[in-house]
Amino acid sequence: MIVDVHAHHHPRAYNEAIAPLYPGANLDGLARFPDTDDEAHIAARLELMDEAGVSMQVLSPAAGRAPYGADERTAVRAAQLGNDANAALVERYPDKFRSFVSLPLPHIAASVRELRRGIDELGMVGVNLHISVLDRSVAEDEFLPIDDEVDQRGGVIFYHPCNNGICSPLITDYGLNGALGTSLEDAAIVLHLVAKRIPTQFENIRFVIPHLGGPIPMLLERLDNQFSMKHRRLAEPPCVTARRFYYDTVAHGSHAALLCAWKAFGADHLLPGSDYPVLLAHETYARTFSWIREVDLPAADIDQILERTAPTVLDLGGFRR
Ligand SMILES: [Zn+2]
């Protein structure tokens, strides 16, 4: 059973609700692919899932689609509307979809309320946090109440880049937000969480990082040497903390990247993701998973990555194929 933990969904009403939060943005950018809750889009999505052998998608918003913004009323309305729409889709297709709850950040009290509603009332499997909120890392102290709530529930946080070029003109001026910036965001949130010692403070949270953690698998030894020189009060070496996290397989088919992550983290810390529908511009949805079977890994580890890690991490024990 393949559970795609990194699948985006943008209900029509949600796109309209977040429009004031992203003035000037082209929110129709993904609509050439089936990513809304229009009936035709849902039917096409289900067909693609069947073709790919994907039993279930776990839904969340893509970069630039989180319900984040300075205006609290707009953010809260968008988050509630999106979460309600996702919950309705899960209720309609309980064997096909689950959802992460999205939060109206940076409004902490409202976000904690929405988190409780999402997990406790709507039955969502975890929380989606985009890596920064109005250019503040979500590892900053003001976001700790979110970690505390998830920790109390023994839940999952699925992080996602926000495509801001990591606030660097060295990225944005060269048009590298997607090609490089998102991988740097992935790596940055891992290291921010390590620096803040959040995984050792909140040991009940399962942290899921997208895109194999960007360059993190290549850096573990370097981090133990150089990161530790700057952060002397860590509870454990950075490589140990980095191995507490789970990482999705979105790698644009790179065998080298998956081999490196497998070596760094182990098959039981890798789980399937597609970045649906973003990669449909480059390859079929089925291909987003089938390439993993062609990587030079032990067959048991490929099965672990594709079929076993995600149901355990997401606690889908009662899930039926
Ligand atoms: Zn994505």
mmCIF file of C-alpha atoms and ligand atoms in Angstrom:
data_model
loop_
_atom_site.group_PDB
_atom_site.id
_atom_site.type_symbol
_atom_site.label_atom_id
_atom_site.label_comp_id
_atom_site.label_asym_id
_atom_site.label_seq_id
_atom_site.Cartn_x
_atom_site.Cartn_y
_atom_site.Cartn_z
ATOM 1 C CA MET A 1 0.000 0.000 0.000
ATOM 2 C CA ILE A 2 1.595 3.272 -1.159
ATOM 3 C CA VAL A 3 0.552 6.233 0.966
ATOM 4 C CA ASP A 4 1.582 9.472 -0.738
ATOM 5 C CA VAL A 5 2.377 11.806 2.161
ATOM 6 C CA HIS A 6 3.155 14.804 -0.057
ATOM 7 C CA ALA A 7 0.071 15.481 -2.165
ATOM 8 C CA HIS A 8 -1.366 18.944 -2.678
ATOM 9 C CA HIS A 9 -5.033 19.824 -2.897
ATOM 10 C CA HIS A 10 -6.582 23.230 -3.420
ATOM 11 C CA PRO A 11 -10.376 23.382 -3.247
ATOM 12 C CA ARG A 12 -11.841 26.173 -5.404
ATOM 13 C CA ALA A 13 -13.332 28.064 -2.464
ATOM 14 C CA TYR A 14 -10.012 27.804 -0.626
ATOM 15 C CA ASN A 15 -8.145 29.360 -3.564
ATOM 16 C CA GLU A 16 -10.577 32.285 -3.436
ATOM 17 C CA ALA A 17 -10.215 32.598 0.339
ATOM 18 C CA ILE A 18 -6.397 32.778 0.260
ATOM 19 C CA ALA A 19 -6.288 35.234 -2.674
ATOM 20 C CA PRO A 20 -6.166 38.311 -0.367
ATOM 21 C CA LEU A 21 -3.177 36.738 1.438
ATOM 22 C CA TYR A 22 -1.161 36.522 -1.791
ATOM 23 C CA PRO A 23 -1.919 39.727 -3.725
ATOM 24 C CA GLY A 24 -0.715 39.520 -7.292
ATOM 25 C CA ALA A 25 -0.047 35.769 -7.149
ATOM 26 C CA ASN A 26 -1.313 33.520 -9.912
ATOM 27 C CA LEU A 27 -3.260 30.979 -7.885
ATOM 28 C CA ASP A 28 -4.410 29.246 -11.057
ATOM 29 C CA GLY A 29 -0.844 28.133 -11.641
ATOM 30 C CA LEU A 30 -1.492 24.515 -10.703
ATOM 31 C CA ALA A 31 -5.012 24.327 -12.084
ATOM 32 C CA ARG A 32 -3.873 22.933 -15.430
ATOM 33 C CA PHE A 33 -3.533 19.705 -13.449
ATOM 34 C CA PRO A 34 -6.306 18.082 -11.402
ATOM 35 C CA ASP A 35 -5.684 19.700 -8.030
ATOM 36 C CA THR A 36 -9.034 21.270 -7.080
ATOM 37 C CA ASP A 37 -12.232 19.760 -5.716
ATOM 38 C CA ASP A 38 -14.093 20.117 -9.017
ATOM 39 C CA GLU A 39 -15.775 16.802 -9.790
ATOM 40 C CA ALA A 40 -13.680 16.289 -12.939
ATOM 41 C CA HIS A 41 -10.491 17.030 -11.005
ATOM 42 C CA ILE A 42 -11.370 14.547 -8.249
ATOM 43 C CA ALA A 43 -12.209 11.854 -10.818
ATOM 44 C CA ALA A 44 -8.925 12.467 -12.686
ATOM 45 C CA ARG A 45 -6.944 12.426 -9.429
ATOM 46 C CA LEU A 46 -8.488 9.090 -8.407
ATOM 47 C CA GLU A 47 -7.692 7.634 -11.820
ATOM 48 C CA LEU A 48 -4.054 8.734 -11.555
ATOM 49 C CA MET A 49 -3.840 7.206 -8.085
ATOM 50 C CA ASP A 50 -5.191 3.887 -9.380
ATOM 51 C CA GLU A 51 -2.716 3.876 -12.299
ATOM 52 C CA ALA A 52 0.165 4.564 -9.906
ATOM 53 C CA GLY A 53 -0.874 1.951 -7.341
ATOM 54 C CA VAL A 54 -1.316 4.670 -4.730
ATOM 55 C CA SER A 55 -3.820 3.612 -2.113
ATOM 56 C CA MET A 56 -4.054 6.925 -0.327
ATOM 57 C CA GLN A 57 -2.963 10.554 -0.515
ATOM 58 C CA VAL A 58 -2.431 12.764 2.515
ATOM 59 C CA LEU A 59 -3.529 16.263 1.495
ATOM 60 C CA SER A 60 -1.877 19.618 2.168
ATOM 61 C CA PRO A 61 -1.437 22.974 0.387
ATOM 62 C CA ALA A 62 1.534 23.642 -1.920
ATOM 63 C CA ALA A 63 4.102 26.413 -1.565
ATOM 64 C CA GLY A 64 2.455 29.800 -1.716
ATOM 65 C CA ARG A 65 -0.925 28.324 -0.791
ATOM 66 C CA ALA A 66 -0.750 28.110 3.012
ATOM 67 C CA PRO A 67 -3.382 30.150 4.871
ATOM 68 C CA TYR A 68 -0.759 32.501 6.318
ATOM 69 C CA GLY A 69 -0.994 36.261 6.556
ATOM 70 C CA ALA A 70 -0.970 39.301 8.799
ATOM 71 C CA ASP A 71 -4.753 39.695 8.698
ATOM 72 C CA GLU A 72 -6.052 37.204 11.253
ATOM 73 C CA ARG A 73 -9.659 37.073 10.094
ATOM 74 C CA THR A 74 -8.670 36.288 6.521
ATOM 75 C CA ALA A 75 -6.140 33.656 7.603
ATOM 76 C CA VAL A 76 -8.573 31.972 10.001
ATOM 77 C CA ARG A 77 -11.368 31.912 7.446
ATOM 78 C CA ALA A 78 -9.091 30.436 4.784
ATOM 79 C CA ALA A 79 -7.674 27.784 7.117
ATOM 80 C CA GLN A 80 -11.121 26.727 8.332
ATOM 81 C CA LEU A 81 -12.521 26.646 4.834
ATOM 82 C CA GLY A 82 -9.606 24.596 3.476
ATOM 83 C CA ASN A 83 -9.645 22.179 6.378
ATOM 84 C CA ASP A 84 -13.410 21.709 6.105
ATOM 85 C CA ALA A 85 -13.121 21.038 2.369
ATOM 86 C CA ASN A 86 -10.343 18.500 2.896
ATOM 87 C CA ALA A 87 -12.299 16.820 5.685
ATOM 88 C CA ALA A 88 -15.319 16.575 3.388
ATOM 89 C CA LEU A 89 -13.217 14.861 0.715
ATOM 90 C CA VAL A 90 -11.800 12.433 3.290
ATOM 91 C CA GLU A 91 -15.317 11.663 4.506
ATOM 92 C CA ARG A 92 -16.448 11.004 0.946
ATOM 93 C CA TYR A 93 -13.448 8.776 0.139
ATOM 94 C CA PRO A 94 -12.251 7.430 3.506
ATOM 95 C CA ASP A 95 -10.104 4.740 1.882
ATOM 96 C CA LYS A 96 -8.414 7.181 -0.507
ATOM 97 C CA PHE A 97 -7.585 10.344 1.388
ATOM 98 C CA ARG A 98 -6.372 11.710 4.681
ATOM 99 C CA SER A 99 -5.411 15.304 5.410
ATOM 100 C CA PHE A 100 -2.992 17.386 7.404
ATOM 101 C CA VAL A 101 -4.582 20.319 9.208
ATOM 102 C CA SER A 102 -3.436 23.768 8.023
ATOM 103 C CA LEU A 103 -3.103 26.588 10.534
ATOM 104 C CA PRO A 104 -3.837 30.343 10.286
ATOM 105 C CA LEU A 105 -0.320 31.454 11.164
ATOM 106 C CA PRO A 106 1.272 33.562 12.541
ATOM 107 C CA HIS A 107 -1.780 33.853 14.829
ATOM 108 C CA ILE A 108 -0.835 31.380 17.531
ATOM 109 C CA ALA A 109 -3.986 31.249 19.667
ATOM 110 C CA ALA A 110 -6.181 30.837 16.594
ATOM 111 C CA SER A 111 -3.770 28.245 15.206
ATOM 112 C CA VAL A 112 -3.880 26.165 18.370
ATOM 113 C CA ARG A 113 -7.693 26.268 18.210
ATOM 114 C CA GLU A 114 -7.662 25.159 14.568
ATOM 115 C CA LEU A 115 -5.110 22.446 15.331
ATOM 116 C CA ARG A 116 -7.369 21.028 18.054
ATOM 117 C CA ARG A 117 -10.386 21.217 15.749
ATOM 118 C CA GLY A 118 -8.474 19.553 12.910
ATOM 119 C CA ILE A 119 -7.048 16.691 14.939
ATOM 120 C CA ASP A 120 -9.757 16.158 17.545
ATOM 121 C CA GLU A 121 -12.922 16.907 15.534
ATOM 122 C CA LEU A 122 -12.013 16.480 11.854
ATOM 123 C CA GLY A 123 -9.799 13.433 12.394
ATOM 124 C CA MET A 124 -6.766 14.765 10.554
ATOM 125 C CA VAL A 125 -3.560 12.737 10.719
ATOM 126 C CA GLY A 126 -1.188 15.578 11.571
ATOM 127 C CA VAL A 127 -0.270 19.204 11.053
ATOM 128 C CA ASN A 128 1.156 20.911 7.992
ATOM 129 C CA LEU A 129 3.624 23.709 8.700
ATOM 130 C CA HIS A 130 5.247 25.679 5.946
ATOM 131 C CA ILE A 131 8.894 26.262 6.778
ATOM 132 C CA SER A 132 8.608 29.972 7.349
ATOM 133 C CA VAL A 133 5.741 32.308 8.128
ATOM 134 C CA LEU A 134 6.116 35.896 6.951
ATOM 135 C CA ASP A 135 9.856 35.124 6.719
ATOM 136 C CA ARG A 136 10.102 33.797 10.311
ATOM 137 C CA SER A 137 11.250 30.194 10.676
ATOM 138 C CA VAL A 138 8.574 27.998 12.252
ATOM 139 C CA ALA A 139 11.301 26.774 14.620
ATOM 140 C CA GLU A 140 11.243 30.178 16.351
ATOM 141 C CA ASP A 141 10.058 30.278 19.944
ATOM 142 C CA GLU A 142 6.722 31.942 19.168
ATOM 143 C CA PHE A 143 5.640 28.748 17.384
ATOM 144 C CA LEU A 144 6.420 26.415 20.309
ATOM 145 C CA PRO A 145 2.744 26.202 21.404
ATOM 146 C CA ILE A 146 2.103 24.370 18.112
ATOM 147 C CA ASP A 147 4.844 21.826 18.853
ATOM 148 C CA ASP A 148 3.506 21.427 22.380
ATOM 149 C CA GLU A 149 -0.017 20.637 21.132
ATOM 150 C CA VAL A 150 1.245 18.124 18.575
ATOM 151 C CA ASP A 151 3.521 16.537 21.159
ATOM 152 C CA GLN A 152 0.613 16.065 23.576
ATOM 153 C CA ARG A 153 -1.212 14.139 20.868
ATOM 154 C CA GLY A 154 1.822 12.133 19.750
ATOM 155 C CA GLY A 155 1.210 13.514 16.272
ATOM 156 C CA VAL A 156 2.919 14.273 12.971
ATOM 157 C CA ILE A 157 4.222 17.566 11.575
ATOM 158 C CA PHE A 158 4.685 17.649 7.821
ATOM 159 C CA TYR A 159 6.878 20.594 6.819
ATOM 160 C CA HIS A 160 6.809 22.215 3.395
ATOM 161 C CA PRO A 161 8.843 24.980 1.723
ATOM 162 C CA CYS A 162 7.118 28.282 1.066
ATOM 163 C CA ASN A 163 9.192 29.052 -2.056
ATOM 164 C CA ASN A 164 10.587 32.355 -0.782
ATOM 165 C CA GLY A 165 14.117 31.755 -2.082
ATOM 166 C CA ILE A 166 15.154 31.421 1.558
ATOM 167 C CA CYS A 167 14.977 35.242 1.712
ATOM 168 C CA SER A 168 18.174 35.513 -0.326
ATOM 169 C CA PRO A 169 18.768 37.578 -3.471
ATOM 170 C CA LEU A 170 21.477 35.041 -4.306
ATOM 171 C CA ILE A 171 18.560 32.662 -4.952
ATOM 172 C CA THR A 172 15.724 34.957 -5.998
ATOM 173 C CA ASP A 173 17.751 37.159 -8.385
ATOM 174 C CA TYR A 174 18.750 34.051 -10.338
ATOM 175 C CA GLY A 175 15.247 32.551 -10.512
ATOM 176 C CA LEU A 176 16.317 29.624 -8.342
ATOM 177 C CA ASN A 177 13.422 29.539 -5.844
ATOM 178 C CA GLY A 178 12.137 26.202 -7.127
ATOM 179 C CA ALA A 179 15.332 24.617 -8.438
ATOM 180 C CA LEU A 180 17.459 25.289 -5.364
ATOM 181 C CA GLY A 181 15.682 27.460 -2.793
ATOM 182 C CA THR A 182 13.136 24.844 -1.729
ATOM 183 C CA SER A 183 15.887 22.283 -1.018
ATOM 184 C CA LEU A 184 17.698 24.897 1.078
ATOM 185 C CA GLU A 185 14.456 25.595 2.966
ATOM 186 C CA ASP A 186 14.164 21.845 3.692
ATOM 187 C CA ALA A 187 17.721 21.730 5.006
ATOM 188 C CA ALA A 188 17.264 24.931 6.981
ATOM 189 C CA ILE A 189 14.221 23.688 8.891
ATOM 190 C CA VAL A 190 16.058 20.494 9.839
ATOM 191 C CA LEU A 191 18.955 22.533 11.224
ATOM 192 C CA HIS A 192 16.717 25.129 12.874
ATOM 193 C CA LEU A 193 14.889 22.324 14.691
ATOM 194 C CA VAL A 194 18.229 20.773 15.682
ATOM 195 C CA ALA A 195 19.613 24.137 16.867
ATOM 196 C CA LYS A 196 16.495 24.777 18.952
ATOM 197 C CA ARG A 197 16.645 21.214 20.295
ATOM 198 C CA ILE A 198 12.962 20.815 19.460
ATOM 199 C CA PRO A 199 13.069 17.068 18.624
ATOM 200 C CA THR A 200 14.609 16.282 22.012
ATOM 201 C CA GLN A 201 12.118 18.565 23.817
ATOM 202 C CA PHE A 202 9.100 17.080 22.029
ATOM 203 C CA GLU A 203 9.917 13.425 21.669
ATOM 204 C CA ASN A 204 6.345 12.387 20.817
ATOM 205 C CA ILE A 205 6.280 14.313 17.529
ATOM 206 C CA ARG A 206 7.075 12.515 14.266
ATOM 207 C CA PHE A 207 8.731 15.135 12.040
ATOM 208 C CA VAL A 208 8.357 14.645 8.268
ATOM 209 C CA ILE A 209 10.677 16.650 5.998
ATOM 210 C CA PRO A 210 10.064 16.833 2.222
ATOM 211 C CA HIS A 211 12.404 16.182 -0.706
ATOM 212 C CA LEU A 212 14.797 13.851 1.196
ATOM 213 C CA GLY A 213 15.771 16.821 3.378
ATOM 214 C CA GLY A 214 17.513 18.624 0.503
ATOM 215 C CA PRO A 215 21.296 18.442 1.037
ATOM 216 C CA ILE A 216 21.057 17.164 4.644
ATOM 217 C CA PRO A 217 21.930 13.503 3.795
ATOM 218 C CA MET A 218 25.252 14.687 2.343
ATOM 219 C CA LEU A 219 26.103 16.866 5.321
ATOM 220 C CA LEU A 220 25.773 14.683 8.427
ATOM 221 C CA GLU A 221 29.484 14.331 9.153
ATOM 222 C CA ARG A 222 30.155 17.967 8.334
ATOM 223 C CA LEU A 223 27.375 18.971 10.737
ATOM 224 C CA ASP A 224 28.844 16.890 13.515
ATOM 225 C CA ASN A 225 32.110 18.767 13.019
ATOM 226 C CA GLN A 226 31.121 22.305 12.137
ATOM 227 C CA PHE A 227 27.529 22.792 13.327
ATOM 228 C CA SER A 228 28.501 21.419 16.722
ATOM 229 C CA MET A 229 31.249 24.075 17.030
ATOM 230 C CA LYS A 230 28.601 26.813 16.935
ATOM 231 C CA HIS A 231 25.971 24.982 18.978
ATOM 232 C CA ARG A 232 27.756 23.540 21.975
ATOM 233 C CA ARG A 233 24.684 22.838 24.111
ATOM 234 C CA LEU A 234 23.082 20.234 21.878
ATOM 235 C CA ALA A 235 21.694 17.173 23.639
ATOM 236 C CA GLU A 236 23.178 14.873 20.999
ATOM 237 C CA PRO A 237 25.246 15.071 17.784
ATOM 238 C CA PRO A 238 23.350 16.685 14.880
ATOM 239 C CA CYS A 239 23.548 13.461 12.855
ATOM 240 C CA VAL A 240 21.617 11.658 15.607
ATOM 241 C CA THR A 241 18.876 14.303 15.711
ATOM 242 C CA ALA A 242 18.652 14.389 11.902
ATOM 243 C CA ARG A 243 18.057 10.634 11.960
ATOM 244 C CA ARG A 244 15.031 11.116 14.226
ATOM 245 C CA PHE A 245 13.191 12.726 11.320
ATOM 246 C CA TYR A 246 11.349 11.084 8.439
ATOM 247 C CA TYR A 247 11.960 12.212 4.858
ATOM 248 C CA ASP A 248 9.758 11.912 1.785
ATOM 249 C CA THR A 249 11.087 10.593 -1.523
ATOM 250 C CA VAL A 250 10.393 13.573 -3.790
ATOM 251 C CA ALA A 251 13.694 13.676 -5.692
ATOM 252 C CA HIS A 252 12.705 14.083 -9.346
ATOM 253 C CA GLY A 253 13.853 10.517 -9.979
ATOM 254 C CA SER A 254 17.425 10.958 -8.725
ATOM 255 C CA HIS A 255 18.902 7.550 -7.888
ATOM 256 C CA ALA A 256 21.977 9.241 -6.400
ATOM 257 C CA ALA A 257 19.857 11.338 -4.042
ATOM 258 C CA LEU A 258 17.802 8.371 -2.835
ATOM 259 C CA LEU A 259 20.881 6.193 -2.341
ATOM 260 C CA CYS A 260 22.486 8.949 -0.282
ATOM 261 C CA ALA A 261 19.378 9.443 1.876
ATOM 262 C CA TRP A 262 18.978 5.668 2.325
ATOM 263 C CA LYS A 263 22.592 5.426 3.479
ATOM 264 C CA ALA A 264 22.199 8.446 5.770
ATOM 265 C CA PHE A 265 18.797 7.738 7.341
ATOM 266 C CA GLY A 266 17.822 4.120 6.612
ATOM 267 C CA ALA A 267 14.764 2.789 4.767
ATOM 268 C CA ASP A 268 12.579 3.001 7.866
ATOM 269 C CA HIS A 269 12.987 6.800 7.860
ATOM 270 C CA LEU A 270 12.021 7.273 4.206
ATOM 271 C CA LEU A 271 8.440 7.403 2.997
ATOM 272 C CA PRO A 272 6.792 7.998 -0.384
ATOM 273 C CA GLY A 273 5.827 11.445 -1.587
ATOM 274 C CA SER A 274 5.006 12.841 -5.002
ATOM 275 C CA ASP A 275 4.614 16.621 -4.671
ATOM 276 C CA TYR A 276 1.370 16.026 -6.589
ATOM 277 C CA PRO A 277 0.570 17.681 -8.974
ATOM 278 C CA VAL A 278 3.798 19.666 -9.345
ATOM 279 C CA LEU A 279 5.827 16.882 -10.963
ATOM 280 C CA LEU A 280 3.082 16.099 -13.484
ATOM 281 C CA ALA A 281 4.746 18.824 -15.564
ATOM 282 C CA HIS A 282 7.760 16.515 -15.937
ATOM 283 C CA GLU A 283 6.651 12.896 -15.494
ATOM 284 C CA THR A 284 3.561 10.756 -14.929
ATOM 285 C CA TYR A 285 2.196 10.292 -11.423
ATOM 286 C CA ALA A 286 2.972 6.567 -11.674
ATOM 287 C CA ARG A 287 6.588 7.374 -12.567
ATOM 288 C CA THR A 288 6.898 9.452 -9.361
ATOM 289 C CA PHE A 289 6.916 6.120 -7.494
ATOM 290 C CA SER A 290 7.990 3.468 -10.025
ATOM 291 C CA TRP A 291 11.537 4.857 -10.349
ATOM 292 C CA ILE A 292 12.158 3.930 -6.711
ATOM 293 C CA ARG A 293 11.933 0.240 -7.639
ATOM 294 C CA GLU A 294 14.767 0.749 -10.165
ATOM 295 C CA VAL A 295 17.239 2.119 -7.611
ATOM 296 C CA ASP A 296 19.994 -0.283 -6.584
ATOM 297 C CA LEU A 297 18.608 -0.997 -3.098
ATOM 298 C CA PRO A 298 17.716 -4.267 -1.327
ATOM 299 C CA ALA A 299 14.178 -5.334 -2.294
ATOM 300 C CA ALA A 300 13.118 -5.384 1.359
ATOM 301 C CA ASP A 301 14.237 -1.773 1.771
ATOM 302 C CA ILE A 302 12.324 -0.673 -1.322
ATOM 303 C CA ASP A 303 9.204 -2.295 0.130
ATOM 304 C CA GLN A 304 9.919 -0.568 3.434
ATOM 305 C CA ILE A 305 10.207 2.839 1.743
ATOM 306 C CA LEU A 306 7.171 2.444 -0.530
ATOM 307 C CA GLU A 307 4.778 0.484 1.653
ATOM 308 C CA ARG A 308 5.730 0.236 5.304
ATOM 309 C CA THR A 309 7.173 3.454 6.724
ATOM 310 C CA ALA A 310 4.242 5.778 5.997
ATOM 311 C CA PRO A 311 1.420 3.725 7.609
ATOM 312 C CA THR A 312 3.550 3.405 10.737
ATOM 313 C CA VAL A 313 4.522 7.078 10.908
ATOM 314 C CA LEU A 314 0.942 8.213 10.236
ATOM 315 C CA ASP A 315 -0.517 5.569 12.536
ATOM 316 C CA LEU A 316 -2.781 4.177 9.790
ATOM 317 C CA GLY A 317 -2.948 0.739 11.370
ATOM 318 C CA GLY A 318 -6.705 0.498 10.888
ATOM 319 C CA PHE A 319 -6.497 1.535 7.269
ATOM 320 C CA ARG A 320 -7.937 -0.904 4.755
ATOM 321 C CA ARG A 321 -6.618 -1.161 1.215
HETATM 322 ZN ZN ZN B 1 5.060 20.161 -2.350
#
